[in-house]
Amino acid sequence: MRILRTIAEVRSAIREARADGQTVGLVPTMGAFHEGHLSLMREARAHHDLVVVSLFVNPTQFAPNEDLSTYPRDEARDAELAKAEGVDILFAPEPAEIYPEGFATSIHVAGISEVLDGAIRGAHHFDGVATVVTKLFGIVRPDAAYFGQKDAQQVLVVRRVVRDLDLDVRIVACPIVREADGLAMSSRNVHLDADARERATALSRALDAGAAALRSGDPIVPAARAVLAESGIDPEYLELRDAETLEPVTRVDRDALLLVAARVGTTRLIDNHLLRGPYAPASATASLPDGKDDA
Ligand code: PAF
């Protein structure tokens, strides 16, 4: 596995691979790899000749009061893990390589990037994500790019950029990877102390309760909220939204996402479940979400 720092080096490696007729898969990351990242690398490895993983803690998607300075970083460990997954290129640029002096462009996706995490974290968040991901697509020119469904809103924002700007890349959303007790894997989980780690399981349990309420015909969001309340968690948001447009919905007439964001201790966590629609209690039992059925 090669560790490359510059755009010119990556471009040259991609040119060689393309000249050989190779396909290219990209896994954009901010490092601090866990099983979720590794599952994206495996998926890319299974489908492409050349696998590129980008490792860049993107400053523009963090607000000044957010955790940019404390975001976990361990490039040597990440490089070992990526190598073990058969990754060909780890692209780990310095911020000045991505944002040189005078950088002035920002991509804003109206609507879906302005709600939920966009409303709580601020518009800069998804502008930062959309801009850096578009740059990575321009640098690597992958056939497909792999993202985790845990960041469901991010996946929708990236898909919209690709559609609206006619970018020639396929976006693949991979299932959420969970700890044995249901906690969605996240680089930020390392910040949870023992008490917060225990209480953090309430997020996935709340989503499970929401899915169970759908099956029993009870109100979904209140059922999920009750589980969070038992653990003393007051969510930043807990909402049922259309799985494509992120419009608020009250029924699962088509695929919907039950999404939650909450601070547990000092750590901000997000999670979601895809609830398959249209939902019809009497006839659709076989295709119901079983509470672990993430997209
Ligand atoms: O999901 C992430 O790790 C980041 O938001 C991404 C997609 C790598 C952009 O910085």
PDB file of C-alpha atoms and ligand atoms in Angstrom, residues 28-30 56 58 61 129 132-133 147 151 154, ligand 1:
ATOM      1  CA  PRO A  28     -13.543   8.877   1.756  1.00  0.00           C
ATOM      2  CA  THR A  29     -12.744   8.947   5.494  1.00  0.00           C
ATOM      3  CA  MET A  30     -11.529  11.141   8.308  1.00  0.00           C
ATOM      4  CA  PHE A  56      -8.399  13.771   5.758  1.00  0.00           C
ATOM      5  CA  ASN A  58     -11.733  18.065   6.862  1.00  0.00           C
ATOM      6  CA  GLN A  61     -17.072  20.686   8.077  1.00  0.00           C
ATOM      7  CA  VAL A 129     -18.692  17.738   3.273  1.00  0.00           C
ATOM      8  CA  VAL A 132     -14.393  18.142   0.023  1.00  0.00           C
ATOM      9  CA  VAL A 133     -16.141  15.057  -1.376  1.00  0.00           C
ATOM     10  CA  PHE A 147     -20.111   5.734   2.438  1.00  0.00           C
ATOM     11  CA  ASP A 151     -24.407   9.212   8.169  1.00  0.00           C
ATOM     12  CA  GLN A 154     -24.536  12.832   4.363  1.00  0.00           C
TER      13      GLN A 154
HETATM   14  O1  PAF B   1     -17.962  10.730   6.855  1.00  0.00           O
HETATM   15  C1  PAF B   1     -16.840  11.260   6.914  1.00  0.00           C
HETATM   16  O2  PAF B   1     -15.899  10.696   7.456  1.00  0.00           O
HETATM   17  C2  PAF B   1     -16.627  12.643   6.295  1.00  0.00           C
HETATM   18  O3  PAF B   1     -17.752  13.434   6.438  1.00  0.00           O
HETATM   19  C3  PAF B   1     -16.185  12.586   4.825  1.00  0.00           C
HETATM   20  C4  PAF B   1     -17.240  11.951   3.938  1.00  0.00           C
HETATM   21  C5  PAF B   1     -14.891  11.793   4.702  1.00  0.00           C
HETATM   22  C6  PAF B   1     -15.926  14.002   4.296  1.00  0.00           C
HETATM   23  O4  PAF B   1     -14.931  14.645   5.044  1.00  0.00           O
END
